[in-house]
Amino acid sequence: MILPRLSRFLCTLCALVATGNACSEVTYYVFPQLQIFQRPGVEEGHGLLKDETTPSVDLFITSNSGRALFLGEILAESNERSIERMQFGWKISSDSKLWIGRHHSQIGYWRTKFHHGSYLQTSISNPSITASEQPLPTHVTGLLWEGGMTRDESRLDYKLSFGLGPELNNTGLQSLDIVNPNRGEHKPGVNIRVSYKPDELESNVYGAFFSYMKIPSVISGLNEVNQQAAGVYAAWSFQRNHVFGSAVYVLNELDQVGSDESAAFSSAYIQAERRISDIWTLYTRIEGGNNTGVDNAYLANFSHYSRGGILGGVRYELSANQALKVELAPNVDHISGNFNVLSFEWSAVLP
Amino acid sequence: MKKCMILCRAIFLIGSTLLLPGPAYSASNIEDIAVVTGKQSEINELTFREVRKIYLGYPLVKNGSLVVPLINKSDPALYEAFVRKRLLMSPQSYQRYLISRVFQLGGKPPKVFLASSELNGHIEKNQDSITYIWFKDAEKRSDLRIVSHIQLD
């Protein structure tokens, strides 16, 4: 059912781009990737497989004609195809843009930095807290205001998002399906992110974010979750090293049948990368949290959520636009038990 | 069993690939580089930071014109020397940086030219553009003006 609708939508999109203003300039990237996961020791029945091979392709397209902007991203995986971003924008000034459409929420650092283009990130896996639609919303459909200012060499950027958030069901959070917007119930929420770069040309950055979402639920006994998330992030580069991390505190107020309940938790990760040559990069990441046990009434709805662990890996630049990665995460502290994960990935960007 | 075989092959393939030597940067035969614009351009001298800023995708207005960077890939050694000495990163990192920037913010990356004839034609028609060529070649060109000199040790 999804495929025919998606095909029609893609055809419409291509026609729009092709017949658009002659002055418009279109840039596109295709991100193919193949991931192989080995999880010896995982207990069956938690939705995770011992052996898993997942091919996927992410198509990104952007276009601008004068002050008008367009940005779209479609992710096709073996079992799912989804429109990740579909934004129409207007460039108000050289430093500010207003977008309307489906965009990424401004919670955290990872998702807004790498999106779904695995080739762009050094590691194979994401920190668990940044997983797509669990346990935090990753997409919002509505307005996105981007602005910033430069003073001397430093730069301050801010992003304000206001729009419809996700719905909670048995598979996690389901953001608004813009091809079929009547599916599910979605309520407005707001999130904001501010970042400061001491030198706008360098990658060192410090930032903070806040989000407030009302998340309707179709899970039996749970009507709605009022979620507030606040956190900080930072990234530093020095010589051949790059270190970045983020910490978030999440307060969930669960409106349940019979009684209400609060289920707060916190999570943090830090990733360190070292380029040992132009083609080899070593990396490691540690992630942990507080109140992330199975007794957390909110997190109990996310069977894939991993509470933390440490991992290490290596990335090899196979060519100017292809990379191979190997990653080992021993003793991952998963909400359904502990196990090891060995991962391989080939990823690329075309053209 | 079949999956195990496939995985073993994948490990062998990836392991073998990982042991392959990658491309290495040769610092030999490097010469000075000139950042140039059209003879009629109103762009004056550009500082080290300004050139870096333009090629990293930040807008820079000079004498009322938005400076447009053009990437010259007609000579791989020139491109590599420029990226390393002016942008302070490897060609791979620069490629990832540009894609990542467009991926986050939209817009478009600098135009890439693989042939110098095409680049020359573009510069002539677009006087607000800049690019880079070997300094010794720039000195011989009457249709171009040097706005920045990159000395390579």
Short mmCIF file of C-alpha atoms in Angstrom, two decimals:
data_model
loop_
_atom_site.label_atom_id
_atom_site.label_comp_id
_atom_site.label_asym_id
_atom_site.label_seq_id
_atom_site.Cartn_x
_atom_site.Cartn_y
_atom_site.Cartn_z
CA MET A 1 0.00 0.00 0.00
CA ILE A 2 2.80 2.39 0.88
CA LEU A 3 4.77 1.79 -2.32
CA PRO A 4 2.15 2.92 -4.88
CA ARG A 5 1.43 6.08 -2.88
CA LEU A 6 5.13 6.79 -2.51
CA SER A 7 5.68 6.21 -6.24
CA ARG A 8 2.90 8.64 -7.10
CA PHE A 9 4.35 11.16 -4.70
CA LEU A 10 7.84 10.76 -6.16
CA CYS A 11 6.49 11.19 -9.69
CA THR A 12 4.74 14.39 -8.62
CA LEU A 13 7.90 15.61 -6.93
CA CYS A 14 10.06 14.86 -9.98
CA ALA A 15 7.54 16.61 -12.24
CA LEU A 16 7.56 19.64 -9.96
CA VAL A 17 11.34 19.77 -9.98
CA ALA A 18 11.57 19.15 -13.74
CA THR A 19 8.95 21.72 -14.68
CA GLY A 20 10.03 24.25 -12.09
CA ASN A 21 11.44 27.66 -12.75
CA ALA A 22 14.19 27.52 -15.35
CA CYS A 23 16.42 29.45 -12.95
CA SER A 24 16.10 26.83 -10.22
CA GLU A 25 19.18 24.79 -9.39
CA VAL A 26 18.76 21.25 -8.19
CA THR A 27 21.32 19.40 -6.09
CA TYR A 28 20.81 15.78 -5.21
CA TYR A 29 22.69 13.07 -3.36
CA VAL A 30 22.01 9.36 -3.11
CA PHE A 31 23.31 7.54 -0.04
CA PRO A 32 23.30 3.76 -0.54
CA GLN A 33 24.44 1.58 2.35
CA LEU A 34 24.61 -2.06 3.41
CA GLN A 35 24.81 -2.97 7.08
CA ILE A 36 25.44 -6.42 8.56
CA PHE A 37 24.79 -7.00 12.26
CA GLN A 38 25.83 -9.99 14.35
CA ARG A 39 24.31 -10.18 17.82
CA PRO A 40 25.49 -13.38 19.49
CA GLY A 41 23.74 -13.87 22.80
CA VAL A 42 20.62 -11.91 21.98
CA GLU A 43 17.46 -13.54 23.27
CA GLU A 44 14.87 -14.16 20.59
CA GLY A 45 11.51 -12.52 21.04
CA HIS A 46 12.59 -8.95 21.69
CA GLY A 47 12.33 -7.83 18.11
CA LEU A 48 16.10 -8.03 17.57
CA LEU A 49 17.64 -10.66 15.30
CA LYS A 50 20.90 -12.53 15.88
CA ASP A 51 21.93 -12.02 12.25
CA GLU A 52 20.61 -9.10 10.29
CA THR A 53 21.50 -7.62 6.91
CA THR A 54 19.89 -4.28 6.11
CA PRO A 55 20.38 -2.56 2.76
CA SER A 56 18.99 0.96 2.43
CA VAL A 57 19.09 3.99 0.16
CA ASP A 58 18.57 7.59 1.21
CA LEU A 59 17.72 10.08 -1.53
CA PHE A 60 18.27 13.75 -0.78
CA ILE A 61 17.26 16.57 -3.09
CA THR A 62 17.42 20.32 -2.65
CA SER A 63 16.58 23.16 -4.96
CA ASN A 64 16.45 26.92 -4.85
CA SER A 65 14.99 29.50 -7.16
CA GLY A 66 15.65 33.02 -6.00
CA ARG A 67 14.47 33.15 -2.40
CA ALA A 68 12.34 30.01 -2.69
CA LEU A 69 13.86 26.82 -1.29
CA PHE A 70 12.98 23.16 -1.39
CA LEU A 71 14.49 20.25 0.53
CA GLY A 72 13.39 16.61 0.40
CA GLU A 73 14.71 13.34 1.75
CA ILE A 74 13.34 9.85 1.14
CA LEU A 75 14.63 6.77 2.92
CA ALA A 76 14.05 3.31 1.43
CA GLU A 77 14.89 0.31 3.60
CA SER A 78 14.21 -3.37 2.97
CA ASN A 79 10.92 -3.26 4.87
CA GLU A 80 9.99 0.41 4.86
CA ARG A 81 9.96 3.49 2.67
CA SER A 82 9.42 6.87 4.22
CA ILE A 83 9.56 10.56 3.44
CA GLU A 84 11.97 11.78 6.07
CA ARG A 85 11.97 15.46 5.16
CA MET A 86 9.83 17.51 2.83
CA GLN A 87 10.36 21.23 3.38
CA PHE A 88 9.45 24.30 1.37
CA GLY A 89 11.24 27.43 2.48
CA TRP A 90 11.73 31.12 1.95
CA LYS A 91 15.09 32.86 2.42
CA ILE A 92 14.24 35.96 4.43
CA SER A 93 17.83 37.20 4.60
CA SER A 94 21.31 35.72 4.21
CA ASP A 95 21.03 34.59 7.84
CA SER A 96 17.41 33.50 8.21
CA LYS A 97 15.02 31.08 6.55
CA LEU A 98 11.46 30.03 7.21
CA TRP A 99 10.48 26.49 6.28
CA ILE A 100 7.14 24.71 6.20
CA GLY A 101 6.75 20.96 6.00
CA ARG A 102 8.14 17.86 7.62
CA HIS A 103 11.53 18.45 9.19
CA HIS A 104 13.77 17.01 11.89
CA SER A 105 13.07 17.99 15.45
CA GLN A 106 15.78 20.11 17.06
CA ILE A 107 16.37 17.72 19.94
CA GLY A 108 20.04 16.90 20.37
CA TYR A 109 23.06 17.11 18.08
CA TRP A 110 23.29 13.83 16.16
CA ARG A 111 20.07 13.78 14.20
CA THR A 112 20.37 17.32 12.91
CA LYS A 113 24.03 16.79 12.03
CA PHE A 114 23.91 13.49 10.16
CA HIS A 115 20.22 12.80 9.45
CA HIS A 116 20.04 9.46 7.64
CA GLY A 117 23.19 9.74 5.56
CA SER A 118 25.27 7.10 7.29
CA TYR A 119 28.23 7.89 5.01
CA LEU A 120 28.45 11.30 6.66
CA GLN A 121 28.84 9.92 10.17
CA THR A 122 32.03 8.19 11.23
CA SER A 123 30.38 5.34 13.12
CA ILE A 124 27.88 2.70 12.00
CA SER A 125 25.46 2.99 14.90
CA ASN A 126 23.77 6.01 16.42
CA PRO A 127 23.64 6.64 20.14
CA SER A 128 20.50 4.89 21.31
CA ILE A 129 18.87 8.11 22.47
CA THR A 130 19.02 9.40 18.86
CA ALA A 131 17.35 6.32 17.30
CA SER A 132 14.62 7.16 14.84
CA GLU A 133 11.36 7.91 16.68
CA GLN A 134 12.38 6.22 19.90
CA PRO A 135 12.37 7.25 22.62
CA LEU A 136 12.37 10.91 21.47
CA PRO A 137 10.48 12.39 18.51
CA THR A 138 12.71 12.92 15.50
CA HIS A 139 10.27 14.51 13.05
CA VAL A 140 7.89 17.44 13.28
CA THR A 141 5.49 18.66 10.60
CA GLY A 142 4.94 22.40 10.67
CA LEU A 143 7.07 25.53 10.73
CA LEU A 144 10.84 25.76 11.17
CA TRP A 145 12.56 29.09 11.65
CA GLU A 146 16.34 29.16 11.17
CA GLY A 147 18.36 32.21 12.05
CA GLY A 148 21.78 33.32 13.18
CA MET A 149 24.23 36.15 13.55
CA THR A 150 27.97 36.57 13.17
CA ARG A 151 30.00 38.84 15.43
CA ASP A 152 33.71 39.14 14.68
CA GLU A 153 34.71 35.51 14.22
CA SER A 154 32.03 33.90 16.38
CA ARG A 155 28.56 32.81 15.35
CA LEU A 156 25.27 32.21 17.14
CA ASP A 157 22.63 30.07 15.43
CA TYR A 158 19.09 29.29 16.54
CA LYS A 159 16.33 27.07 15.22
CA LEU A 160 12.73 27.14 16.36
CA SER A 161 10.33 24.40 15.33
CA PHE A 162 6.58 24.42 15.86
CA GLY A 163 4.35 21.70 14.50
CA LEU A 164 2.65 18.36 14.86
CA GLY A 165 4.59 15.69 16.71
CA PRO A 166 4.24 11.91 16.78
CA GLU A 167 1.73 9.41 18.10
CA LEU A 168 2.76 6.57 20.41
CA ASN A 169 1.78 3.06 19.41
CA ASN A 170 3.07 -0.46 19.99
CA THR A 171 6.00 0.00 17.58
CA GLY A 172 7.20 3.29 19.05
CA LEU A 173 6.58 6.88 18.03
CA GLN A 174 4.89 7.40 14.66
CA SER A 175 5.38 10.85 13.18
CA LEU A 176 2.83 12.37 10.85
CA ASP A 177 2.66 10.59 7.49
CA ILE A 178 2.48 13.50 5.03
CA VAL A 179 1.26 11.19 2.26
CA ASN A 180 -1.60 10.04 4.49
CA PRO A 181 -1.98 12.82 7.07
CA ASN A 182 -5.29 11.56 8.47
CA ARG A 183 -3.62 8.47 9.88
CA GLY A 184 -3.22 8.66 13.66
CA GLU A 185 -3.62 11.56 16.05
CA HIS A 186 -0.96 14.25 16.23
CA LYS A 187 -0.74 17.26 18.51
CA PRO A 188 1.35 20.43 18.25
CA GLY A 189 4.63 20.77 20.04
CA VAL A 190 7.58 23.13 20.09
CA ASN A 191 11.31 22.66 20.17
CA ILE A 192 14.21 25.09 20.05
CA ARG A 193 17.95 24.74 19.62
CA VAL A 194 20.65 27.37 20.12
CA SER A 195 24.29 26.86 19.21
CA TYR A 196 27.40 28.97 19.60
CA LYS A 197 30.61 28.64 17.59
CA PRO A 198 33.60 30.63 18.95
CA ASP A 199 34.99 30.59 15.40
CA GLU A 200 32.39 30.10 12.68
CA LEU A 201 34.94 28.44 10.39
CA GLU A 202 35.90 25.78 12.92
CA SER A 203 33.85 22.78 13.99
CA ASN A 204 33.94 23.59 17.72
CA VAL A 205 30.38 24.20 18.87
CA TYR A 206 28.39 24.45 22.10
CA GLY A 207 24.62 24.20 22.17
CA ALA A 208 21.45 23.70 24.15
CA PHE A 209 17.97 22.51 23.23
CA PHE A 210 14.50 22.27 24.71
CA SER A 211 11.40 20.46 23.55
CA TYR A 212 7.78 20.24 24.67
CA MET A 213 5.52 17.69 23.02
CA LYS A 214 2.06 16.31 23.69
CA ILE A 215 2.14 12.74 22.42
CA PRO A 216 -1.25 11.01 22.02
CA SER A 217 -1.19 7.26 22.58
CA VAL A 218 -3.12 4.31 21.18
CA ILE A 219 -1.58 1.94 23.73
CA SER A 220 -4.18 0.38 25.97
CA GLY A 221 -4.47 2.24 29.29
CA LEU A 222 -2.30 5.18 28.19
CA ASN A 223 -4.06 8.26 26.80
CA GLU A 224 -1.26 10.73 26.30
CA VAL A 225 2.30 11.61 27.23
CA ASN A 226 3.34 15.18 28.03
CA GLN A 227 7.04 15.18 27.27
CA GLN A 228 9.60 17.85 28.12
CA ALA A 229 13.20 17.36 27.09
CA ALA A 230 16.14 19.66 27.77
CA GLY A 231 19.79 19.13 27.09
CA VAL A 232 23.18 20.37 26.02
CA TYR A 233 25.78 19.31 23.47
CA ALA A 234 29.31 20.21 22.45
CA ALA A 235 31.86 19.30 19.80
CA TRP A 236 35.60 20.00 19.74
CA SER A 237 38.26 19.38 17.13
CA PHE A 238 41.97 19.53 17.86
CA GLN A 239 44.76 18.28 15.62
CA ARG A 240 43.45 15.00 14.20
CA ASN A 241 40.92 14.43 16.97
CA HIS A 242 37.22 15.16 17.07
CA VAL A 243 35.19 14.75 20.25
CA PHE A 244 31.50 15.43 20.66
CA GLY A 245 28.74 14.55 23.06
CA SER A 246 25.31 15.38 24.34
CA ALA A 247 23.28 15.01 27.53
CA VAL A 248 19.50 15.17 27.81
CA TYR A 249 16.97 15.06 30.64
CA VAL A 250 13.49 13.90 29.69
CA LEU A 251 10.39 14.31 31.85
CA ASN A 252 7.38 12.26 30.76
CA GLU A 253 4.01 12.78 32.40
CA LEU A 254 1.83 9.82 31.50
CA ASP A 255 -1.91 10.40 31.39
CA GLN A 256 -3.13 6.88 32.12
CA VAL A 257 -6.54 5.36 32.70
CA GLY A 258 -7.10 5.43 36.44
CA SER A 259 -3.88 7.16 37.50
CA ASP A 260 -1.21 9.50 36.20
CA GLU A 261 2.49 8.76 36.46
CA SER A 262 5.78 10.57 35.93
CA ALA A 263 8.59 8.72 34.21
CA ALA A 264 11.73 10.85 33.95
CA PHE A 265 15.06 9.64 32.64
CA SER A 266 18.36 11.06 31.49
CA SER A 267 20.86 9.96 28.89
CA ALA A 268 24.30 11.07 27.75
CA TYR A 269 26.92 9.99 25.25
CA ILE A 270 30.38 11.07 24.19
CA GLN A 271 32.15 9.99 21.01
CA ALA A 272 35.86 10.42 20.31
CA GLU A 273 37.35 10.09 16.83
CA ARG A 274 40.97 10.10 15.73
CA ARG A 275 42.06 10.34 12.12
CA ILE A 276 45.22 8.28 11.99
CA SER A 277 45.64 9.07 8.29
CA ASP A 278 43.52 10.46 5.46
CA ILE A 279 41.83 7.10 5.04
CA TRP A 280 41.74 5.56 8.51
CA THR A 281 39.71 6.83 11.44
CA LEU A 282 39.41 5.14 14.81
CA TYR A 283 36.48 5.93 17.06
CA THR A 284 34.92 5.00 20.35
CA ARG A 285 31.71 5.97 22.09
CA ILE A 286 30.34 5.58 25.58
CA GLU A 287 26.67 6.02 26.36
CA GLY A 288 24.74 5.75 29.59
CA GLY A 289 21.70 6.99 31.42
CA ASN A 290 19.74 7.21 34.62
CA ASN A 291 16.30 5.72 35.41
CA THR A 292 16.36 3.82 32.13
CA GLY A 293 15.33 0.45 33.54
CA VAL A 294 12.36 -1.67 32.52
CA ASP A 295 10.39 -0.11 35.37
CA ASN A 296 10.38 3.24 33.58
CA ALA A 297 6.77 3.42 32.41
CA TYR A 298 7.62 5.48 29.32
CA LEU A 299 10.73 3.60 28.15
CA ALA A 300 8.93 0.29 28.62
CA ASN A 301 7.13 1.12 25.36
CA PHE A 302 10.40 1.00 23.39
CA SER A 303 11.66 -2.55 23.15
CA HIS A 304 14.67 -1.55 20.97
CA TYR A 305 16.00 1.03 23.41
CA SER A 306 19.52 0.36 24.59
CA ARG A 307 20.43 1.80 27.97
CA GLY A 308 24.07 2.23 27.21
CA GLY A 309 27.44 0.67 26.73
CA ILE A 310 30.79 1.29 25.12
CA LEU A 311 31.82 0.58 21.56
CA GLY A 312 34.78 0.97 19.28
CA GLY A 313 35.27 0.92 15.55
CA VAL A 314 37.29 1.82 12.52
CA ARG A 315 36.36 3.63 9.33
CA TYR A 316 38.25 3.22 6.05
CA GLU A 317 37.81 5.57 3.09
CA LEU A 318 37.53 3.13 0.21
CA SER A 319 37.49 5.94 -2.34
CA ALA A 320 36.53 9.61 -2.48
CA ASN A 321 32.87 8.71 -1.97
CA GLN A 322 32.79 5.27 -0.34
CA ALA A 323 33.59 4.08 3.17
CA LEU A 324 33.85 0.77 4.98
CA LYS A 325 33.29 0.54 8.72
CA VAL A 326 33.64 -2.18 11.34
CA GLU A 327 32.26 -1.68 14.84
CA LEU A 328 32.22 -3.79 18.00
CA ALA A 329 29.89 -3.08 20.92
CA PRO A 330 30.49 -5.60 23.71
CA ASN A 331 27.90 -6.13 26.41
CA VAL A 332 25.27 -3.69 25.17
CA ASP A 333 22.92 -2.91 28.06
CA HIS A 334 19.63 -3.40 26.25
CA ILE A 335 16.25 -2.97 27.90
CA SER A 336 15.57 -6.66 27.18
CA GLY A 337 18.98 -8.00 28.25
CA ASN A 338 22.72 -7.74 27.60
CA PHE A 339 24.44 -8.92 24.39
CA ASN A 340 27.32 -8.17 22.02
CA VAL A 341 26.99 -6.52 18.61
CA LEU A 342 29.47 -6.82 15.75
CA SER A 343 28.60 -4.60 12.78
CA PHE A 344 29.92 -4.05 9.26
CA GLU A 345 28.91 -1.32 6.88
CA TRP A 346 29.58 -0.22 3.34
CA SER A 347 28.24 3.27 2.63
CA ALA A 348 28.63 5.75 -0.19
CA VAL A 349 27.42 9.02 -1.59
CA LEU A 350 26.57 9.54 -5.25
CA PRO A 351 27.34 11.35 -7.46
CA MET B 1 24.96 -22.25 7.65
CA LYS B 2 24.45 -20.32 4.42
CA LYS B 3 24.26 -17.05 6.34
CA CYS B 4 27.44 -17.97 8.19
CA MET B 5 29.24 -18.57 4.88
CA ILE B 6 28.02 -15.23 3.54
CA LEU B 7 29.17 -13.50 6.70
CA CYS B 8 32.61 -15.20 6.57
CA ARG B 9 32.99 -14.06 2.95
CA ALA B 10 31.92 -10.54 3.91
CA ILE B 11 34.45 -10.49 6.77
CA PHE B 12 37.19 -11.79 4.46
CA LEU B 13 36.31 -9.25 1.79
CA ILE B 14 36.15 -6.36 4.19
CA GLY B 15 39.27 -7.54 6.05
CA SER B 16 41.20 -7.83 2.79
CA THR B 17 40.01 -4.41 1.72
CA LEU B 18 41.03 -2.89 5.00
CA LEU B 19 44.57 -4.12 4.45
CA LEU B 20 44.80 -2.48 1.05
CA PRO B 21 46.97 0.61 0.96
CA GLY B 22 44.96 3.77 0.38
CA PRO B 23 45.85 6.84 -1.62
CA ALA B 24 48.73 8.80 -0.16
CA TYR B 25 49.33 12.54 -0.48
CA SER B 26 52.54 13.41 -2.23
CA ALA B 27 54.06 16.68 -1.15
CA SER B 28 56.56 16.70 -3.97
CA ASN B 29 56.48 19.15 -6.89
CA ILE B 30 54.14 21.53 -5.14
CA GLU B 31 54.20 25.15 -6.26
CA ASP B 32 52.57 28.34 -5.10
CA ILE B 33 48.88 28.82 -5.81
CA ALA B 34 47.05 31.98 -6.84
CA VAL B 35 43.41 32.69 -6.09
CA VAL B 36 42.16 34.56 -9.15
CA THR B 37 39.15 36.40 -10.48
CA GLY B 38 38.23 38.01 -13.81
CA LYS B 39 40.12 41.10 -14.94
CA GLN B 40 36.94 43.23 -14.80
CA SER B 41 35.94 41.94 -11.36
CA GLU B 42 35.46 44.37 -8.49
CA ILE B 43 36.77 41.86 -5.98
CA ASN B 44 39.93 43.22 -4.37
CA GLU B 45 42.47 41.35 -2.34
CA LEU B 46 41.19 38.45 -0.23
CA THR B 47 42.72 37.42 3.07
CA PHE B 48 43.54 33.84 4.06
CA ARG B 49 40.43 33.75 6.26
CA GLU B 50 38.18 35.21 3.56
CA VAL B 51 39.23 32.59 1.00
CA ARG B 52 38.67 29.87 3.57
CA LYS B 53 35.29 31.30 4.52
CA ILE B 54 34.10 31.45 0.90
CA TYR B 55 35.15 27.88 0.12
CA LEU B 56 33.60 26.56 3.33
CA GLY B 57 30.23 27.81 2.09
CA TYR B 58 29.79 31.00 4.12
CA PRO B 59 28.53 34.05 2.22
CA LEU B 60 31.03 36.89 1.70
CA VAL B 61 30.10 40.16 0.03
CA LYS B 62 32.86 42.27 -1.53
CA ASN B 63 32.07 45.68 -3.04
CA GLY B 64 28.38 44.81 -3.10
CA SER B 65 28.84 41.45 -4.87
CA LEU B 66 28.46 38.02 -3.34
CA VAL B 67 31.73 36.19 -4.08
CA VAL B 68 31.09 32.84 -5.79
CA PRO B 69 33.72 30.11 -5.31
CA LEU B 70 34.51 27.72 -8.16
CA ILE B 71 36.29 24.43 -7.51
CA ASN B 72 39.06 23.71 -10.01
CA LYS B 73 39.58 19.96 -10.36
CA SER B 74 41.30 20.13 -13.72
CA ASP B 75 44.59 19.28 -11.99
CA PRO B 76 44.26 16.82 -9.06
CA ALA B 77 47.58 17.95 -7.51
CA LEU B 78 46.43 21.60 -7.57
CA TYR B 79 43.07 20.72 -5.99
CA GLU B 80 44.71 18.67 -3.26
CA ALA B 81 47.31 21.33 -2.48
CA PHE B 82 44.63 24.05 -2.31
CA VAL B 83 42.32 22.06 -0.04
CA ARG B 84 45.11 21.08 2.32
CA LYS B 85 46.90 24.43 2.50
CA ARG B 86 43.96 26.82 2.31
CA LEU B 87 41.05 24.89 3.77
CA LEU B 88 43.22 22.93 6.21
CA MET B 89 41.62 19.57 5.55
CA SER B 90 42.04 16.51 3.37
CA PRO B 91 40.13 16.25 0.06
CA GLN B 92 37.98 13.46 1.57
CA SER B 93 37.13 15.59 4.59
CA TYR B 94 36.31 18.57 2.38
CA GLN B 95 34.00 16.46 0.23
CA ARG B 96 32.19 15.18 3.32
CA TYR B 97 32.05 18.68 4.77
CA LEU B 98 30.38 20.15 1.67
CA ILE B 99 27.82 17.35 1.39
CA SER B 100 27.10 17.48 5.11
CA ARG B 101 26.53 21.23 4.94
CA VAL B 102 24.07 20.95 2.05
CA PHE B 103 22.43 17.96 3.77
CA GLN B 104 21.79 20.04 6.89
CA LEU B 105 20.99 23.45 5.46
CA GLY B 106 19.94 22.91 1.86
CA GLY B 107 21.43 25.16 -0.80
CA LYS B 108 24.12 24.04 -3.17
CA PRO B 109 27.85 23.25 -3.00
CA PRO B 110 30.41 25.23 -5.07
CA LYS B 111 30.40 24.41 -8.79
CA VAL B 112 33.11 21.93 -9.80
CA PHE B 113 35.09 22.23 -13.05
CA LEU B 114 37.03 19.30 -14.43
CA ALA B 115 38.32 21.12 -17.53
CA SER B 116 40.25 24.39 -17.39
CA SER B 117 38.74 25.60 -20.68
CA GLU B 118 35.24 25.42 -19.21
CA LEU B 119 36.46 27.14 -16.02
CA ASN B 120 38.07 29.98 -18.00
CA GLY B 121 34.85 30.56 -19.91
CA HIS B 122 32.82 30.67 -16.71
CA ILE B 123 35.18 33.14 -14.99
CA GLU B 124 35.06 35.42 -18.01
CA LYS B 125 31.25 35.53 -17.95
CA ASN B 126 30.88 35.67 -14.15
CA GLN B 127 33.14 38.39 -12.79
CA ASP B 128 32.02 37.83 -9.18
CA SER B 129 33.56 34.31 -9.26
CA ILE B 130 36.92 33.25 -7.89
CA THR B 131 38.98 30.13 -8.40
CA TYR B 132 42.58 29.00 -7.96
CA ILE B 133 45.34 28.05 -10.37
CA TRP B 134 49.11 27.55 -10.14
CA PHE B 135 50.77 30.89 -9.43
CA LYS B 136 53.21 30.58 -12.35
CA ASP B 137 50.26 30.13 -14.72
CA ALA B 138 48.36 33.06 -13.19
CA GLU B 139 51.29 35.40 -13.82
CA LYS B 140 51.04 34.69 -17.57
CA ARG B 141 47.29 35.32 -17.80
CA SER B 142 46.20 38.80 -18.83
CA ASP B 143 42.48 37.95 -18.46
CA LEU B 144 42.79 37.16 -14.73
CA ARG B 145 43.68 39.12 -11.61
CA ILE B 146 45.36 37.59 -8.55
CA VAL B 147 43.45 38.30 -5.33
CA SER B 148 45.35 35.99 -3.00
CA HIS B 149 48.74 34.27 -3.09
CA ILE B 150 49.15 30.91 -1.35
CA GLN B 151 52.75 30.04 -0.65
CA LEU B 152 53.44 26.35 -0.28
CA ASP B 153 56.50 25.27 1.63
#
